Every structure is written in C-alpha cells, then in structure tokens.
Short mmCIF file of C-alpha atoms and ligand atoms in Angstrom, two decimals:
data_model
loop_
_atom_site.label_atom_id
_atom_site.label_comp_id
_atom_site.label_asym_id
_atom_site.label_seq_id
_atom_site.Cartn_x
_atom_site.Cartn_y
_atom_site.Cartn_z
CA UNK A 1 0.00 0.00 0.00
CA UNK A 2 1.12 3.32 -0.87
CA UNK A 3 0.07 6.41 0.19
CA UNK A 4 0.49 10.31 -0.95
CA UNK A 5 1.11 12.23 2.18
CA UNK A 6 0.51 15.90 1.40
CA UNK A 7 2.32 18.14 4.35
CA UNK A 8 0.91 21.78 5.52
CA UNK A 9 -0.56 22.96 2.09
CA UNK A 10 -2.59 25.71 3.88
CA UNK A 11 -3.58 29.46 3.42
CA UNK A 12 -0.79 30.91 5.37
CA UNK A 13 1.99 28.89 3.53
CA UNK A 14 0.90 30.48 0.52
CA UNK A 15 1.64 33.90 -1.33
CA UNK A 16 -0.06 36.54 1.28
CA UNK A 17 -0.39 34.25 4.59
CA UNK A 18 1.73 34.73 7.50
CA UNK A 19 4.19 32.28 6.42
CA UNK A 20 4.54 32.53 2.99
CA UNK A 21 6.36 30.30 0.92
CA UNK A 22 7.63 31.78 -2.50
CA UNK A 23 5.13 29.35 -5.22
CA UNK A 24 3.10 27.53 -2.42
CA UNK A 25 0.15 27.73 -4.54
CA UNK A 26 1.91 26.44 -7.91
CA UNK A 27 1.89 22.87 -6.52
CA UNK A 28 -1.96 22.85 -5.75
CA UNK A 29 -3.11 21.71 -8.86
CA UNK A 30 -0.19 18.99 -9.27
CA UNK A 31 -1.14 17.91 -6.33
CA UNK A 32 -4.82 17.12 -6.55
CA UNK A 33 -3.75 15.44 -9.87
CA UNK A 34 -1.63 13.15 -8.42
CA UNK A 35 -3.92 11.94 -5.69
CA UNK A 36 -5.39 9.06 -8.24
CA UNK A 37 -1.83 7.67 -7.97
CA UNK A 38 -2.04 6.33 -4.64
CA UNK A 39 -4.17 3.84 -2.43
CA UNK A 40 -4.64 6.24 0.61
CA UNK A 41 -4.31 10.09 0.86
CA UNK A 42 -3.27 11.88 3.81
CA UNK A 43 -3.18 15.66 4.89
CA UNK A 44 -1.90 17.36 7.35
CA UNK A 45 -2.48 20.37 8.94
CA UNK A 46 -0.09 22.82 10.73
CA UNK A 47 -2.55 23.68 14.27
CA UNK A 48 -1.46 26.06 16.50
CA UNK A 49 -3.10 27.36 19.49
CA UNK A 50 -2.46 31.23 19.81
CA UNK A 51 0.27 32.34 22.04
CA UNK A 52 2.25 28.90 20.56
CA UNK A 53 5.82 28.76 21.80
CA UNK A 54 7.30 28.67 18.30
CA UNK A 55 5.64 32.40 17.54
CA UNK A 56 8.21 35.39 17.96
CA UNK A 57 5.71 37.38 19.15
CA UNK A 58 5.22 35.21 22.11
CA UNK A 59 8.72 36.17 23.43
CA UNK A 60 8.89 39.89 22.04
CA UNK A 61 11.47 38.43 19.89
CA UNK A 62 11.87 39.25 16.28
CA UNK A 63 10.84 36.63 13.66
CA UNK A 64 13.48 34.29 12.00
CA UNK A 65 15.51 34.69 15.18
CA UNK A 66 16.58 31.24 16.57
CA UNK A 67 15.59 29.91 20.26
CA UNK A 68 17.06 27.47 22.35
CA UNK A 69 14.04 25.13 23.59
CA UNK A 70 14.47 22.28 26.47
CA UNK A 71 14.06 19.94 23.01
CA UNK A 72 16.66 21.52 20.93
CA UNK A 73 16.76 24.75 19.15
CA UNK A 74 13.88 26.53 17.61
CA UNK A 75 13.01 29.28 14.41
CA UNK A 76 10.73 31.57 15.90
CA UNK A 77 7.97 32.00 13.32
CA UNK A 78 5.63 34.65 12.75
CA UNK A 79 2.10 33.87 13.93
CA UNK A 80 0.96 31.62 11.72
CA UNK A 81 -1.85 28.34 11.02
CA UNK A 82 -3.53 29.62 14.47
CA UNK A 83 -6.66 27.21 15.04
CA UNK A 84 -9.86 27.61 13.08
CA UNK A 85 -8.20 30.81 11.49
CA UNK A 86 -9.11 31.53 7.45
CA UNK A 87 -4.83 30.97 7.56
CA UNK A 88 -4.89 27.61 8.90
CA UNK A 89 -7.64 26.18 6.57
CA UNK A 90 -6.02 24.35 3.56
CA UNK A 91 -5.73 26.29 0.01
CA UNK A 92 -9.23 26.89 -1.14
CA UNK A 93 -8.07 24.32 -4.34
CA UNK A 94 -7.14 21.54 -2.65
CA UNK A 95 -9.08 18.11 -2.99
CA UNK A 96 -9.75 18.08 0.83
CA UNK A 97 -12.37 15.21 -0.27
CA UNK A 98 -10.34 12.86 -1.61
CA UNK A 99 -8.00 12.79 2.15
CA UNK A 100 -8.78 9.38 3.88
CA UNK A 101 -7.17 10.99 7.04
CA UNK A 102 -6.22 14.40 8.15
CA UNK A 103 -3.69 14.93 10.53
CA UNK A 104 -3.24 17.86 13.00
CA UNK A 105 -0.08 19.07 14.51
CA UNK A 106 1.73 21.65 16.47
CA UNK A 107 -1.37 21.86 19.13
CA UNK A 108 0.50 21.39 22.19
CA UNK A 109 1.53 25.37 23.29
CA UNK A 110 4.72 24.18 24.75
CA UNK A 111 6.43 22.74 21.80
CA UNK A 112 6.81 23.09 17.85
CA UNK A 113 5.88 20.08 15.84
CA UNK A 114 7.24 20.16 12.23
CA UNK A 115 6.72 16.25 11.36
CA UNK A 116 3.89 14.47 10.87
CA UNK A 117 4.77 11.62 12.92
CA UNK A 118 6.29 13.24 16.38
CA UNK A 119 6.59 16.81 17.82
CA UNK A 120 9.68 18.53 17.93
CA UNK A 121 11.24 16.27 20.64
CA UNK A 122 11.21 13.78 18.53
CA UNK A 123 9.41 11.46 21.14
CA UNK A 124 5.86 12.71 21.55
CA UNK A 125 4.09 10.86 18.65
CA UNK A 126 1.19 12.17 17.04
CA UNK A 127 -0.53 9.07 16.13
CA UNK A 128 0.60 8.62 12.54
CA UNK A 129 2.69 6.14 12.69
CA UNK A 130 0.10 3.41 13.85
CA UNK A 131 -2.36 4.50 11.59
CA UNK A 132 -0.32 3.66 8.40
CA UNK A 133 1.03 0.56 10.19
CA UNK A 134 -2.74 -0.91 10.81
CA UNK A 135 -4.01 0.26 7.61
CA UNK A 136 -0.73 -1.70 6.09
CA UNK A 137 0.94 1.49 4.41
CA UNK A 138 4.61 0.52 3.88
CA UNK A 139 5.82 3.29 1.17
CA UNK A 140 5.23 6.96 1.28
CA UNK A 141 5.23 9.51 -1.45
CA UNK A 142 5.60 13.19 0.52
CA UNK A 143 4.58 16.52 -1.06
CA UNK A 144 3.56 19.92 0.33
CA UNK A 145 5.01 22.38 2.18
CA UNK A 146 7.33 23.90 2.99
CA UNK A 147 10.47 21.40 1.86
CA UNK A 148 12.67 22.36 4.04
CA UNK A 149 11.13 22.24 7.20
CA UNK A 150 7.80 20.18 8.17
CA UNK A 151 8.16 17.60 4.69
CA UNK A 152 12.09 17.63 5.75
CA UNK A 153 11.20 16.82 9.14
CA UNK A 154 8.64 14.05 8.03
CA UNK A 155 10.37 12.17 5.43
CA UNK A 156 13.29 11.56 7.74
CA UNK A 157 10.79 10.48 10.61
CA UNK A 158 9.12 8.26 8.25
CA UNK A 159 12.57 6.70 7.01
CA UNK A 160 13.96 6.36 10.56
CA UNK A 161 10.48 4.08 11.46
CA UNK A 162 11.16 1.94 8.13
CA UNK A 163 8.72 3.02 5.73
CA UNK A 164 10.30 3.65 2.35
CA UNK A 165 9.67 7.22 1.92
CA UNK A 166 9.89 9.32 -1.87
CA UNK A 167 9.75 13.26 -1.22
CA UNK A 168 8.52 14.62 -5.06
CA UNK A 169 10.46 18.25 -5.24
CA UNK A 170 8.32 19.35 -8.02
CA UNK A 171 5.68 19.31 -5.44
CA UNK A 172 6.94 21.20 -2.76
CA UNK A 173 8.02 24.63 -2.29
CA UNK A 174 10.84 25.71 0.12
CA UNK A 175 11.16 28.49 2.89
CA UNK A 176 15.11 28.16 2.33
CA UNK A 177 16.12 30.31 5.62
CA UNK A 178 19.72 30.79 6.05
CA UNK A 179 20.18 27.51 3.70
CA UNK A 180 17.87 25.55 5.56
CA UNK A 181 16.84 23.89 1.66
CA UNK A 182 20.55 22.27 1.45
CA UNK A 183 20.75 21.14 4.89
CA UNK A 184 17.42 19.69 4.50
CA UNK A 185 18.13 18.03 0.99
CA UNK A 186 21.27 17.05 2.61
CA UNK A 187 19.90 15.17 5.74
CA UNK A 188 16.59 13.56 3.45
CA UNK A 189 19.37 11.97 1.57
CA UNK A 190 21.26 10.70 4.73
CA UNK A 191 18.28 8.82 6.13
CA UNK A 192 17.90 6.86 2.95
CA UNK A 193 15.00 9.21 1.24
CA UNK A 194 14.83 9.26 -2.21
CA UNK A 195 14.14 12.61 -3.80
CA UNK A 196 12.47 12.81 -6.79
CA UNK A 197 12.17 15.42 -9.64
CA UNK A 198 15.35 17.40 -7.98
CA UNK A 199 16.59 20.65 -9.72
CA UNK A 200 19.83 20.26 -11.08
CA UNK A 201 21.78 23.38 -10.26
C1 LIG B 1 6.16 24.86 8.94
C2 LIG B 1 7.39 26.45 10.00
C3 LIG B 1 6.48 26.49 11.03
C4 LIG B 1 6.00 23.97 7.74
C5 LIG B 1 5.24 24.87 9.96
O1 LIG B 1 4.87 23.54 7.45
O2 LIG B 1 7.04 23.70 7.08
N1 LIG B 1 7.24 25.65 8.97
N2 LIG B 1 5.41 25.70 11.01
ZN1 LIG B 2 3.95 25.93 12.49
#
C-alpha cells in the first residue's frame, strides 16, 4: 500500500499568509492530480493554538531569530496556522475530499511540531505512525510544504520508522532560511529518502 502524504498545504503557507512560501500555490493543482496515484491520501495540517511557543511574538522576539528550547533549538515563526483561522484552513483548491485521514499538529503550546509523525522532541508521537502501520501502508510519497522544514522533518521520521519514503520536489516549495533547503536536501538523503524530480543546479 502506498500512500500520498501531502504536508501543511494551507492558506498561510501560501503567497499573502503569515508564512509565505515563495510558489506555495503552484503545486496545488499537481497535487490534486496526483492523488489518483495512490491507495490512501493523507493531509496534514499545521494547528497552532495562539500564544504557541514557536511564535516570535510570544517572546517579544523578532521573527526568524533562533531559540534554544528544552528539546533543541527553535526558528521563531511569525504567527501563523492559528486554530480555526481563514490561515490555517487548507488552500481553497485543494481536494480536501479525496484525504482518507487528516492529521493535526503543532497543538501542544509548549512545543513546535514540524513532522507528521512526532513533535519537535522527537518522542511525543502524534498518532501517525500506527495508523499507516494498521491500515498496512509501507511506502510513502511526501509533497507539500514547505520542503525544508515540516516535509524535511517528516520524510526523515518516516525513514527512521522503516517506511520507504519518496519526497517529489516538483511538489513542494521551500522556505530556504539561512540555507535551511541544502541542509534539509542534505539530511533527506542521509536517512535513505529518495528525492524525486530534484533541480539540477
Ligand atoms: C512549517 C514552520 C512552522 C512547515 C510549519 O509547514 O514547514 N514551517 N510551522
Ligand atoms: Zn507551524
């Protein structure tokens, strides 16, 4: 079984949102074509309370800056994906009907949560990983957004459990922070993930 797991593609990932990712509404369309493709889709959804701990503005610090957090250290973001907000909703295009399971993340205040299979600790599990396993899901095709940070974080999560994880790069769009994109590339390619459809520079 193989399954299309389509990370953060919501309102404030795309041009004018909070977080805005340069093209994170080119992929949309892409996307919902390639959902056919596989035998389960999955979303997930970036779900912040307000006030979260990964927001600047809850430490009067300026955006982009970098944090260090009892889990490691962390990108303060601008407010963004705050719960039942217009900018947490998914892009207005996307085939939210043809998701078998959506999965929220980032809810708990105290820490960040960039993968879709544990928070930022990289111990607190958000349920994902048992609900491929049961449904028999061995092999994992990851798009979305944003490349560098919550598909990065993902693809190697899903690698380190064993599944055998493809990340499409015409599908995704990148934040690339302070070369976060190479790092990123770098460290998918470490854990064994195959990317596909990669830019050659
Ligand atoms: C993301 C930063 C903060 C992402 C989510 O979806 O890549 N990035 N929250
Ligand atoms: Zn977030």
């Amino acid at each position: 079984m193989h399954a299309l797991l389509v990370i953060d593609v919501q309102n404030d990932f795309c041009p004018n949102g909070a977080l805005a990712v340069d093209g994170g509404d080119e992929i949309v369309a892409g996307i919902n074509a390639a959902m056919d493709r596989y035998d389960a889709v999955i979303l997930t959804q970036d779900w912040h309370p307000a006030g979260h701990s990964s927001f600047a503005s809850s430490l009067s610090a300026a955006p982009m800056s970098v944090v260090e957090m009892p889990y490691g250290p962390q990108v303060l973001w601008p407010d963004h994906c705050i719960q039942g907000t217009e900018g947490a909703a998914f892009h207005p295009a996307l085939n939210t009907d043809r998701a078998d399971m959506i999965v929220r993340k980032g809810y708990n205040s105290a820490i960040d949560s960039y993968s879709a299979f544990f928070e930022n600790d990289h111990k607190t599990p958000t349920g994902l990983e048992g609900y491929l396993r049961t449904r028999g899901i061995t092999t994992l095709t990851l798009v979305g957004l944003a490349t560098d940070f919550c598909v990065n974080y993902s693809a190697v999560d899903a690698a380190r459990l064993g599944f055998d994880v493809t990340v499409d790069l015409s599908l995704c769009r990148a934040i690339d922070f302070d070369g976060s994109l190479k790092v990123a590339a770098d460290g998918m390619q470490t854990a064994g993930v195959t990317l596909k459809n990669a830019k050659v520079a």
